[in-house]
Short mmCIF file of C-alpha atoms in Angstrom, two decimals:
data_model
loop_
_atom_site.label_atom_id
_atom_site.label_comp_id
_atom_site.label_asym_id
_atom_site.label_seq_id
_atom_site.Cartn_x
_atom_site.Cartn_y
_atom_site.Cartn_z
CA MET A 298 5.33 -48.84 113.22
CA ARG A 299 4.02 -50.91 116.23
CA GLU A 300 0.15 -51.85 116.38
CA GLU A 301 -0.37 -50.21 120.08
CA GLU A 302 1.36 -46.78 118.81
CA ALA A 303 -1.27 -46.23 115.97
CA LEU A 304 -4.21 -43.66 116.69
CA THR A 305 -7.77 -44.01 115.51
CA VAL A 306 -9.11 -41.18 113.59
CA SER A 307 -11.24 -39.83 116.55
CA GLN A 308 -7.90 -39.91 118.62
CA ILE A 309 -5.98 -38.13 116.23
CA ASN A 310 -8.64 -35.84 115.52
CA ASN A 311 -9.24 -34.79 119.02
CA ARG A 312 -5.28 -34.38 119.88
CA ILE A 313 -5.35 -31.84 116.74
CA ARG A 314 -8.57 -29.92 118.47
CA ASP A 315 -6.78 -30.00 121.82
CA VAL A 316 -3.28 -28.67 120.24
CA ILE A 317 -5.36 -26.08 118.31
CA ASN A 318 -7.46 -25.06 121.57
CA MET A 319 -4.13 -24.82 123.64
CA GLY A 320 -2.55 -22.76 120.51
CA PHE A 321 -5.66 -20.63 119.96
CA SER A 322 -6.68 -20.08 123.60
CA GLN A 323 -8.30 -16.35 122.82
CA THR A 324 -10.44 -15.46 119.94
CA VAL A 325 -8.64 -14.00 117.20
CA TRP A 326 -9.85 -10.90 114.41
CA ILE A 327 -9.23 -12.21 111.29
CA CYS A 328 -9.56 -10.19 108.05
CA GLY A 329 -10.57 -11.41 104.53
CA GLU A 330 -13.17 -11.68 101.86
CA ILE A 331 -16.39 -13.56 102.19
CA GLN A 332 -16.92 -16.13 99.51
CA GLY A 333 -19.49 -18.87 99.66
CA TYR A 334 -21.99 -17.03 101.74
CA ASN A 335 -24.71 -15.63 99.84
CA ARG A 336 -25.70 -19.59 98.86
CA ASN A 337 -25.99 -20.59 102.56
CA LYS A 338 -27.32 -17.41 103.98
CA ASP A 339 -30.74 -18.60 104.73
CA ARG A 340 -29.68 -21.87 106.76
CA SER A 341 -29.62 -21.88 110.49
CA HIS A 342 -26.10 -22.18 110.45
CA ILE A 343 -24.21 -20.44 108.00
CA PHE A 344 -21.15 -22.26 106.59
CA PHE A 345 -18.74 -19.80 104.32
CA GLU A 346 -15.43 -19.13 103.74
CA LEU A 347 -12.99 -16.09 103.94
CA CYS A 348 -10.06 -15.89 101.56
CA GLU A 349 -6.95 -13.55 100.86
CA LYS A 350 -6.03 -12.77 97.49
CA ASP A 351 -2.79 -11.34 95.77
CA PRO A 352 -3.17 -8.11 95.94
CA VAL A 353 -1.65 -7.80 92.10
CA ALA A 354 -2.80 -11.17 90.53
CA LYS A 355 -6.04 -10.99 92.50
CA THR A 356 -5.75 -14.90 92.72
CA ILE A 357 -6.65 -16.49 96.04
CA ILE A 358 -3.76 -17.17 97.68
CA ALA A 359 -5.21 -18.58 101.26
CA ARG A 360 -8.62 -19.50 102.33
CA VAL A 361 -10.65 -20.70 105.35
CA GLY A 362 -13.65 -22.18 106.58
CA LEU A 363 -16.07 -20.11 108.76
CA VAL A 364 -19.34 -20.79 110.74
CA ILE A 365 -21.73 -18.16 112.18
CA PHE A 366 -24.13 -20.58 114.11
CA SER A 367 -27.77 -19.64 114.32
CA THR A 368 -27.09 -18.80 118.29
CA ARG A 369 -24.90 -16.06 116.83
CA LYS A 370 -26.68 -14.86 113.86
CA SER A 371 -28.82 -12.35 115.47
CA TYR A 372 -26.31 -10.79 117.41
CA ILE A 373 -24.00 -10.35 114.55
CA GLN A 374 -26.97 -8.82 112.50
CA ASP A 375 -27.78 -6.45 115.42
CA VAL A 376 -23.97 -5.20 115.73
CA LEU A 377 -24.38 -4.60 111.84
CA LYS A 378 -27.72 -2.75 112.43
CA CYS A 379 -26.50 -0.32 115.13
CA SER A 380 -23.16 0.60 113.26
CA GLU A 381 -23.78 3.80 111.41
CA ASN A 382 -23.99 2.80 107.71
CA ALA A 383 -25.49 -0.83 107.88
CA PHE A 384 -24.25 -3.17 105.78
CA GLU A 385 -25.25 -6.95 104.94
CA LEU A 386 -22.94 -9.62 104.99
CA LYS A 387 -22.52 -11.03 101.44
CA ASP A 388 -20.27 -12.14 98.71
CA ASP A 389 -17.14 -10.21 97.76
CA ILE A 390 -16.74 -7.78 100.71
CA GLU A 391 -13.81 -7.58 103.06
CA VAL A 392 -14.83 -8.17 106.65
CA LYS A 393 -13.18 -8.27 109.84
CA PHE A 394 -14.45 -11.34 112.27
CA LEU A 395 -13.81 -11.87 115.92
CA CYS A 396 -13.65 -15.96 115.70
CA LYS A 397 -12.52 -18.65 117.90
CA VAL A 398 -10.28 -21.24 116.00
CA ASP A 399 -11.75 -24.75 116.18
CA PHE A 400 -11.21 -28.06 115.10
CA TYR A 401 -14.07 -30.11 114.20
CA PRO A 402 -13.39 -33.83 114.38
CA PRO A 403 -16.42 -35.40 112.78
CA HIS A 404 -15.34 -33.95 109.73
CA GLY A 405 -11.36 -33.37 110.45
CA ALA A 406 -11.52 -29.48 109.51
CA ILE A 407 -10.60 -26.47 111.08
CA ARG A 408 -13.62 -23.92 111.63
CA LEU A 409 -13.89 -20.33 112.59
CA LEU A 410 -16.59 -20.15 114.61
CA VAL A 411 -17.52 -16.34 114.37
CA GLU A 412 -18.30 -14.61 117.41
CA GLY A 413 -18.32 -10.93 116.63
CA ILE A 414 -17.71 -8.58 113.67
CA ASP A 415 -16.09 -5.10 113.40
CA PRO A 416 -18.30 -3.49 110.79
CA VAL A 417 -16.03 -0.16 110.92
CA TYR A 418 -13.34 -2.36 109.01
CA THR A 419 -15.46 -3.11 106.23
CA LEU A 420 -16.62 0.60 105.83
CA GLY A 421 -13.06 1.57 105.86
CA LYS A 422 -12.20 -0.95 103.23
CA ILE A 423 -15.39 0.25 100.92
CA ALA A 424 -14.14 3.98 101.83
CA GLN A 425 -10.70 2.96 100.79
CA ASP A 426 -11.47 1.44 97.53
CA ARG A 427 -13.87 4.05 96.32
CA GLN A 428 -11.37 6.79 97.30
CA ARG A 429 -8.34 5.00 95.30
CA LEU A 430 -11.05 4.49 92.20
CA ILE A 431 -12.16 8.22 92.34
CA ALA A 432 -8.75 9.17 92.37
CA LYS A 433 -7.75 7.09 89.35
CA LEU A 434 -11.17 8.07 87.55
CA LYS A 435 -10.18 11.95 87.92
CA LYS A 436 -6.83 11.76 86.57
CA GLU A 437 -8.31 9.85 83.57
CA GLY A 438 -10.77 12.49 83.22
CA ILE A 439 -13.53 10.24 83.21
CA LEU A 440 -15.41 12.09 86.05
CA GLU A 441 -15.66 15.18 83.74
CA LYS A 442 -16.74 13.82 80.34
CA ASN A 443 -20.64 13.43 80.84
CA LYS A 444 -20.48 17.18 82.55
CA GLY A 445 -19.17 18.71 79.80
CA LEU A 446 -22.38 17.76 77.98
CA PRO A 447 -25.55 20.27 77.18
CA LEU A 448 -28.20 19.26 79.57
CA PRO A 449 -31.48 19.97 77.37
CA LEU A 450 -33.29 23.05 78.36
CA VAL A 451 -36.57 21.10 78.25
CA PRO A 452 -35.44 17.42 79.07
CA LEU A 453 -38.90 15.78 78.31
CA ARG A 454 -37.68 12.41 76.94
CA ILE A 455 -35.96 10.51 79.71
CA GLY A 456 -34.19 6.98 79.29
CA LEU A 457 -35.05 5.68 82.98
CA ILE A 458 -32.37 3.02 84.38
CA THR A 459 -33.81 1.47 87.45
CA ALA A 460 -35.22 -1.96 88.96
CA TYR A 461 -38.57 -3.32 87.43
CA ASP A 462 -41.49 -2.22 89.50
CA SER A 463 -39.28 -0.83 92.36
CA ALA A 464 -40.07 1.96 94.85
CA ALA A 465 -37.78 3.96 92.89
CA TYR A 466 -39.55 3.56 89.65
CA ASN A 467 -42.76 4.00 91.21
CA ASP A 468 -41.55 7.66 92.97
CA PHE A 469 -39.78 8.84 90.14
CA MET A 470 -42.75 7.92 87.56
CA SER A 471 -45.35 9.78 89.71
CA GLU A 472 -43.31 13.07 90.23
CA LEU A 473 -43.07 13.24 86.57
CA GLN A 474 -46.74 12.75 86.23
CA LEU A 475 -47.32 15.29 89.22
CA SER A 476 -45.95 17.84 87.17
CA GLY A 477 -48.51 17.44 83.89
CA TRP A 478 -45.83 17.96 81.86
CA GLY A 479 -45.43 15.44 78.92
CA PHE A 480 -42.78 13.82 79.74
CA GLN A 481 -41.83 10.58 77.71
CA VAL A 482 -40.09 7.89 79.47
CA TYR A 483 -38.08 4.73 78.10
CA PHE A 484 -37.63 2.30 80.59
CA MET A 485 -34.76 0.14 80.79
CA LYS A 486 -35.06 -2.02 83.66
CA ALA A 487 -31.87 -3.57 85.42
CA LEU A 488 -30.39 -5.08 88.78
CA MET A 489 -29.58 -2.14 91.25
CA GLN A 490 -27.78 -3.97 93.38
CA GLY A 491 -25.11 -6.83 93.96
CA LYS A 492 -22.80 -8.25 91.48
CA GLY A 493 -24.61 -8.25 88.40
CA ALA A 494 -25.54 -4.71 88.86
CA GLN A 495 -22.56 -3.19 87.11
CA ALA A 496 -22.76 -4.85 84.05
CA ASP A 497 -26.61 -4.61 84.02
CA VAL A 498 -26.46 -0.68 84.54
CA CYS A 499 -23.62 -0.68 81.63
CA ARG A 500 -25.91 -2.44 79.15
CA ALA A 501 -28.94 -0.17 80.27
CA LEU A 502 -26.88 2.98 79.49
CA LYS A 503 -25.68 1.69 76.11
CA GLU A 504 -28.90 1.12 74.95
CA LEU A 505 -30.88 4.04 76.00
CA ASP A 506 -27.61 6.31 74.40
CA ARG A 507 -28.22 4.72 71.10
CA MET A 508 -31.71 5.78 71.13
CA ASP A 509 -32.14 8.94 69.25
CA THR A 510 -35.27 9.99 71.02
CA VAL A 511 -33.92 10.10 74.57
CA GLU A 512 -32.44 13.41 75.69
CA VAL A 513 -31.12 12.80 78.78
CA ILE A 514 -30.59 9.51 80.90
CA VAL A 515 -31.45 8.59 84.54
CA ILE A 516 -29.93 6.10 86.76
CA THR A 517 -31.98 5.55 90.08
CA ARG A 518 -32.80 3.90 93.12
CA GLY A 519 -34.07 4.04 96.49
CA GLY A 520 -31.67 4.02 99.52
CA GLY A 521 -29.38 1.49 101.03
CA SER A 522 -26.44 0.66 103.05
CA ILE A 523 -23.26 1.63 101.96
CA ALA A 524 -22.42 -1.91 100.94
CA GLU A 525 -25.55 -2.28 99.26
CA LEU A 526 -24.92 1.00 97.10
CA SER A 527 -21.05 0.17 96.58
CA CYS A 528 -21.98 -1.50 93.22
CA PHE A 529 -22.49 1.97 92.09
CA ASP A 530 -18.92 2.92 92.97
CA SER A 531 -17.90 1.15 89.83
CA GLU A 532 -14.89 1.99 87.61
CA GLN A 533 -16.99 0.34 84.68
CA ILE A 534 -20.40 2.41 85.36
CA ALA A 535 -18.23 5.52 85.54
CA VAL A 536 -16.13 4.82 82.22
CA THR A 537 -19.78 3.98 80.34
CA ILE A 538 -21.32 7.04 81.71
CA SER A 539 -18.06 9.12 80.37
CA GLN A 540 -18.77 7.42 76.78
CA CYS A 541 -22.60 8.25 76.68
CA THR A 542 -23.58 10.99 74.24
CA LYS A 543 -26.35 12.27 76.48
CA PRO A 544 -26.42 13.37 80.02
CA VAL A 545 -26.72 11.33 82.76
CA ILE A 546 -28.19 12.01 85.94
CA SER A 547 -27.94 9.84 88.98
CA GLY A 548 -30.32 9.45 91.60
CA ILE A 549 -28.93 6.78 94.00
CA GLY A 550 -30.62 6.79 97.29
CA HIS A 551 -28.06 7.80 99.96
CA GLU A 552 -27.60 10.53 102.73
CA ILE A 553 -23.67 10.69 103.39
CA ASN A 554 -21.58 9.51 100.72
CA VAL A 555 -21.57 10.12 96.90
CA THR A 556 -21.07 7.19 94.99
CA VAL A 557 -18.66 6.96 92.17
CA THR A 558 -21.30 7.12 89.50
CA ASP A 559 -23.01 10.15 91.31
CA LEU A 560 -19.51 11.97 90.67
CA ALA A 561 -19.17 10.30 86.85
CA ALA A 562 -22.62 11.66 85.89
CA HIS A 563 -23.53 15.11 84.48
CA THR A 564 -25.85 16.00 87.70
CA PHE A 565 -26.56 13.82 90.70
CA GLN A 566 -29.56 14.04 93.28
CA LYS A 567 -29.83 12.10 96.41
CA THR A 568 -33.27 10.21 95.66
CA PRO A 569 -35.41 9.36 92.66
CA THR A 570 -38.10 11.74 93.75
CA ALA A 571 -35.57 14.36 93.71
CA THR A 572 -33.96 13.12 90.39
CA ALA A 573 -37.61 13.92 88.95
CA GLN A 574 -38.14 17.29 90.65
CA PHE A 575 -34.89 18.13 89.13
CA LEU A 576 -36.12 17.32 85.55
CA VAL A 577 -39.66 18.94 86.55
CA GLU A 578 -38.09 22.05 87.64
CA ARG A 579 -35.86 22.36 84.35
CA VAL A 580 -38.88 22.41 82.36
CA SER A 581 -40.57 24.47 84.54
CA ASP A 582 -37.48 26.93 84.69
CA PHE A 583 -38.00 26.64 80.72
CA LEU A 584 -41.25 27.66 80.18
CA ALA A 585 -40.61 30.22 83.15
CA SER A 586 -38.18 31.47 81.27
CA LEU A 587 -40.06 31.60 78.22
CA THR A 588 -42.56 33.68 79.89
CA GLU A 589 -39.99 36.51 80.79
CA LEU A 590 -38.51 35.76 77.18
CA GLY A 591 -42.10 36.68 75.89
CA ILE A 592 -42.20 39.54 78.16
CA GLU A 593 -39.02 41.00 76.71
CA LEU A 594 -39.54 40.23 73.52
CA VAL A 595 -42.98 42.25 73.22
CA ARG A 596 -40.96 44.72 75.19
CA LEU A 597 -38.22 45.01 72.92
CA ALA A 598 -40.41 44.72 69.99
CA GLN A 599 -42.88 47.19 71.09
CA GLY A 600 -39.85 49.21 71.62
CA ARG A 601 -38.22 48.71 68.16
CA LEU A 602 -41.92 49.50 66.84
CA ASP A 603 -42.18 52.80 68.57
CA LYS A 604 -38.85 53.74 67.40
CA GLU A 605 -39.59 52.78 63.61
CA ASN A 606 -42.83 54.54 63.98
CA LYS A 607 -41.44 57.95 65.32
CA ARG A 608 -38.47 57.38 62.61
CA LEU A 609 -41.23 57.02 59.97
CA GLN A 610 -43.60 59.98 61.56
CA SER A 611 -40.34 62.19 61.67
CA GLY A 612 -39.67 60.99 57.87
CA ALA A 613 -43.20 61.69 56.73
CA PHE A 614 -42.92 65.16 58.63
CA GLN A 615 -39.77 65.74 56.92
CA LEU A 616 -41.18 64.51 53.77
CA GLN A 617 -44.27 67.14 53.63
CA SER A 618 -41.67 69.65 54.56
CA HIS A 619 -39.31 69.06 52.01
CA THR A 620 -42.33 68.45 49.44
CA HIS A 621 -43.45 71.99 50.84
CA HIS A 622 -40.27 73.45 50.21
CA TYR A 623 -39.63 71.68 46.85
CA LEU A 624 -43.07 73.02 46.01
CA LYS A 625 -42.65 76.66 47.47
CA ASP A 626 -39.53 76.99 44.97
CA HIS A 627 -41.95 75.83 42.18
CA HIS A 628 -44.50 78.50 43.30
CA GLN A 629 -42.00 80.98 42.95
CA VAL A 630 -41.00 79.85 39.60
CA ILE A 631 -44.54 80.21 38.54
CA SER A 632 -45.19 83.50 40.30
CA ARG A 633 -41.70 84.98 38.76
CA PHE A 634 -43.43 83.80 35.82
CA MET A 635 -46.63 85.70 36.19
CA GLU A 636 -44.95 88.77 37.01
CA MET A 637 -42.92 88.60 34.14
CA LEU A 638 -45.62 87.94 32.02
CA LYS A 639 -47.31 91.09 33.21
CA ARG A 640 -44.40 93.22 32.78
CA LEU A 641 -42.63 91.86 29.63
CA PRO A 642 -45.61 92.31 27.23
CA ARG A 643 -46.17 95.62 28.53
CA LYS A 644 -42.48 96.58 28.13
CA LEU A 645 -42.49 94.84 24.56
CA LEU A 646 -45.97 96.86 23.85
CA HIS A 647 -44.12 100.11 24.61
CA ASN A 648 -40.70 99.23 22.50
CA GLU A 649 -42.94 98.54 19.98
CA GLN A 650 -44.81 101.98 20.42
CA LEU A 651 -41.62 103.35 20.69
CA THR A 652 -40.40 102.11 17.30
CA ALA A 653 -43.41 102.73 15.81
CA GLU A 654 -43.08 106.25 16.94
CA ARG A 655 -39.59 106.40 15.83
CA ARG A 656 -40.47 105.28 12.35
CA LYS A 657 -43.53 107.64 12.16
CA ASP A 658 -40.77 110.51 12.78
CA LEU A 659 -38.75 108.94 10.41
CA LEU A 660 -41.18 108.54 7.88
CA VAL A 661 -41.95 112.00 8.14
CA LYS A 662 -38.48 113.28 8.22
CA THR A 663 -38.11 111.21 4.78
CA LEU A 664 -41.02 112.07 3.55
CA ARG A 665 -40.14 115.76 4.36
CA GLU A 666 -37.01 115.47 2.60
CA ARG A 667 -38.40 113.75 -0.53
CA LEU A 668 -40.89 116.72 -0.80
CA LYS A 669 -38.34 119.00 -0.65
CA ASP A 670 -35.91 116.92 -3.09
CA ALA A 671 -39.17 117.09 -5.29
CA LEU A 672 -39.85 120.43 -4.91
CA THR A 673 -36.19 121.16 -5.73
CA LYS A 674 -36.08 118.99 -8.78
CA ILE A 675 -39.63 120.57 -9.51
CA GLN A 676 -38.46 124.04 -9.45
CA HIS A 677 -35.26 123.07 -11.38
CA ILE A 678 -37.50 121.58 -13.97
CA GLU A 679 -39.87 124.66 -14.00
CA ARG A 680 -36.62 126.73 -14.52
CA MET A 681 -35.43 124.35 -17.35
CA ILE A 682 -38.97 124.47 -18.72
CA GLU A 683 -38.82 128.56 -18.40
CA ILE A 684 -36.20 128.32 -20.16
CA ALA A 685 -37.03 125.96 -22.68
CA HIS A 686 -40.69 127.17 -23.29
CA PRO A 687 -41.30 128.64 -26.86
CA ILE A 688 -42.49 131.79 -26.13
CA ASN A 689 -39.22 132.65 -24.98
CA THR A 690 -37.35 131.39 -27.96
CA ILE A 691 -40.18 133.11 -30.13
CA ARG A 692 -39.16 136.02 -27.61
CA ARG A 693 -35.71 135.86 -29.19
CA GLY A 694 -36.84 135.91 -32.77
CA PHE A 695 -37.64 132.23 -33.61
CA SER A 696 -41.59 131.20 -34.56
CA ILE A 697 -43.69 128.48 -34.59
CA THR A 698 -45.44 127.37 -38.29
CA ARG A 699 -48.38 125.22 -38.41
CA THR A 700 -50.26 123.98 -41.11
CA GLU A 701 -53.97 124.45 -41.49
CA THR A 702 -54.71 121.38 -39.20
CA GLY A 703 -52.66 122.66 -36.57
CA LYS A 704 -49.74 120.64 -36.94
CA ILE A 705 -45.99 122.00 -36.02
CA LEU A 706 -44.31 122.30 -39.39
CA ARG A 707 -41.03 120.71 -39.13
CA SER A 708 -40.43 119.68 -43.14
CA VAL A 709 -41.00 121.03 -46.21
CA ALA A 710 -42.27 117.80 -47.35
CA GLN A 711 -45.60 118.63 -45.42
CA LEU A 712 -45.89 121.45 -47.87
CA ASN A 713 -47.10 122.15 -51.03
CA GLU A 714 -47.23 125.10 -53.26
CA GLY A 715 -50.68 126.89 -52.06
CA THR A 716 -50.76 125.23 -48.49
CA ALA A 717 -51.90 128.00 -46.05
CA ILE A 718 -49.73 128.24 -42.87
CA ARG A 719 -50.15 130.20 -40.02
CA THR A 720 -46.86 131.37 -38.16
CA GLN A 721 -46.60 132.46 -34.54
CA LEU A 722 -44.89 135.18 -33.36
CA ALA A 723 -44.35 137.00 -29.96
CA ASP A 724 -47.14 139.16 -30.30
CA GLY A 725 -49.48 137.60 -32.70
CA VAL A 726 -49.85 135.27 -35.62
CA LEU A 727 -49.32 135.65 -39.22
CA ASP A 728 -51.44 133.52 -41.86
CA SER A 729 -49.41 133.05 -45.35
CA GLN A 730 -49.84 130.87 -48.46
CA VAL A 731 -46.77 129.04 -49.80
CA ILE A 732 -45.57 129.74 -53.02
CA GLY A 733 -42.81 127.81 -53.43
CA VAL A 734 -40.66 124.67 -51.98
CA MET A 735 -36.98 124.09 -52.05
CA LYS A 736 -35.61 121.16 -50.40
CA GLU A 737 -32.12 121.77 -48.86
CA ALA A 738 -29.59 119.43 -47.82
CA GLN A 739 -29.66 117.82 -44.48
CA SER A 740 -27.00 119.93 -43.06
CA GLU A 741 -28.40 123.05 -44.12
CA ARG A 742 -31.72 122.39 -42.82
CA CYS A 743 -29.79 121.92 -39.62
CA GLN A 744 -28.16 125.17 -39.85
CA ILE A 745 -31.62 126.79 -39.43
CA VAL B 38 -53.31 72.93 27.69
CA LYS B 39 -54.97 70.98 30.98
CA ASP B 40 -53.28 67.53 29.85
CA VAL B 41 -49.78 69.38 29.79
CA LYS B 42 -46.75 67.85 32.15
CA TYR B 43 -45.86 70.19 34.78
CA SER B 44 -42.38 70.08 33.40
CA GLN B 45 -43.66 70.65 29.60
CA ALA B 46 -45.79 73.51 31.32
CA VAL B 47 -42.64 75.18 32.79
CA LYS B 48 -40.40 74.74 29.60
CA ARG B 49 -43.18 76.22 27.38
CA LEU B 50 -43.53 79.26 29.98
CA ASP B 51 -39.61 79.72 29.85
CA GLU B 52 -39.81 79.59 26.08
CA ILE B 53 -42.63 82.39 25.78
CA ILE B 54 -41.20 84.54 28.74
CA ARG B 55 -37.75 84.30 26.70
CA LYS B 56 -39.39 85.13 23.69
CA ILE B 57 -41.45 88.08 24.97
CA GLU B 58 -38.04 89.05 26.71
CA GLY B 59 -36.17 89.01 23.74
CA GLU B 60 -38.94 90.57 21.77
CA GLU B 61 -38.92 87.61 19.40
CA ILE B 62 -42.72 87.67 19.43
CA ASP B 63 -45.23 89.35 17.14
CA VAL B 64 -47.15 91.70 18.69
CA ASP B 65 -50.32 89.87 16.68
CA GLU B 66 -49.42 86.82 18.35
CA LEU B 67 -48.62 88.76 21.75
CA ALA B 68 -51.96 88.53 23.29
CA GLU B 69 -52.41 84.91 22.22
CA LYS B 70 -49.26 84.02 24.11
CA VAL B 71 -50.02 86.07 27.33
CA LYS B 72 -53.08 84.17 27.14
CA GLU B 73 -51.40 80.64 26.90
CA ALA B 74 -48.73 81.73 29.43
CA VAL B 75 -51.73 82.78 31.86
CA GLU B 76 -53.50 79.27 31.37
CA LEU B 77 -50.03 77.58 31.90
CA ILE B 78 -49.38 79.28 34.99
CA GLN B 79 -52.96 78.16 36.38
CA VAL B 80 -52.57 74.72 35.29
CA CYS B 81 -48.94 74.73 37.16
CA LYS B 82 -50.38 76.49 40.53
CA ALA B 83 -53.04 74.14 40.41
CA LYS B 84 -51.01 71.21 40.02
CA ILE B 85 -48.70 72.61 42.75
CA GLU B 86 -51.71 73.27 45.32
CA LYS B 87 -52.68 70.02 44.31
CA ALA B 88 -49.63 67.94 45.01
CA GLU B 89 -49.26 70.05 48.08
CA LEU B 90 -52.60 69.01 49.39
CA GLU B 91 -52.30 65.39 48.76
CA VAL B 92 -48.73 65.11 50.14
CA LYS B 93 -50.23 66.40 53.49
CA ASN B 94 -53.31 64.34 53.38
CA VAL B 95 -51.36 61.20 52.72
CA VAL B 96 -48.34 62.46 55.46
CA GLU B 97 -51.49 63.08 58.10
CA GLY B 98 -53.17 59.71 57.21
CA PHE B 99 -49.84 58.23 57.79
CA THR B 100 -49.18 59.92 60.87
CA GLN B 101 -52.70 59.57 62.87
CA GLU B 102 -52.47 55.71 61.72
CA ALA B 103 -49.05 55.35 63.35
CA THR B 104 -50.23 57.14 66.76
CA ASN B 105 -53.14 54.35 66.59
CA VAL B 106 -50.80 51.80 66.24
#
């Protein structure tokens, strides 16, 4: 190579610049992900990079340096502010810049000079990512898990996840205090924006979920741009919420879009204040329902008591009437006894009287018969006696001889010679004296 | 006689009545038995009346209490 043909570095750089300026005479729109912005954002000229990642492997396949000059900074910020959902430039977000391609000879490097920005692109990207994520989580059932948990009737012990000493914290706490109910808040501070927010929120969720006393977990923060809130469009947070055993209530300040965290939560509210109000209302509703239940309970109890009272009253009346009937039956039995007692002894006495009469009659009859018999007997005897009377015998020729002493003489042995004897005949007596005694044989005496 | 149980009294009355009815009772004892039976009847009647009155009082007391509740 000849010496005169050699170029200085300046010369070559200037030539490169000329070629580039010729090739990129117009500004161009460039899309990519911001890198290295955050650490330079406070400088007057902000140097950073845009990169392109492999859609599958997520490795960087191309990068280019950019610069926002101080003269362009406020313009860019104005464009962002004017767009409907303002977001800030920061690392990791997809942006679309209007750039002038420039080669800076002192550094020998290509720089894209940022001239303008299209916020719609970033918002669209965020929305797209979000929609994709939502569809995936829905399919996996992660969005429904926490909704299946029962929300306590009286959620007084609250696990709170928010940024330390933030407006959200103060709003939430003052709203709870205003209610006057005895809320207990277990505060777990966490980053609520930026790259570290997802992991921090997940850590706080897990810690609060482990605490037995916590009944419900609240994730809340104040309002912000869509880009700011995009950390809550997080699969990691959604999955952690789905694994929680306690209902999670999100109150992530936003007006238009709902974050994935909101969708995965049991319930979502718009602001920290609204979230606190939701819990307060839950408690108030419970108290109101308690009052209603109390009234209903008293009414039911009263009704039941009235019913039982009536039943007992009717039972008591029945008891009285049954007793009355029962005793009436006994009364009748006793009355019957009385009647029988009046009647029966008289009957018995009457019967006895009749028997006595009958006996008397029988006695009289018997006596009469006896007397008659006796009379007959007597008459018979009389006749017999009449027949047997000695006088009659005497009249037939027999006589009775007696000794001097009057003894009837039956044997000659009673006599001696010379004994005086008196013999009775039918018409008188004669006295004699024994002149001889001859004893006869027994049979001969009998013949006499 | 006054200390007798109602059921015993009724049993005894039955017995006396049956005996009188069956004329198993001696006339000498009749007046005495009738006297005993009358006494038993009076005791039974008194018992019935007392029971009825007590039941009435208890039920009335209860229903009054119930209406006051």
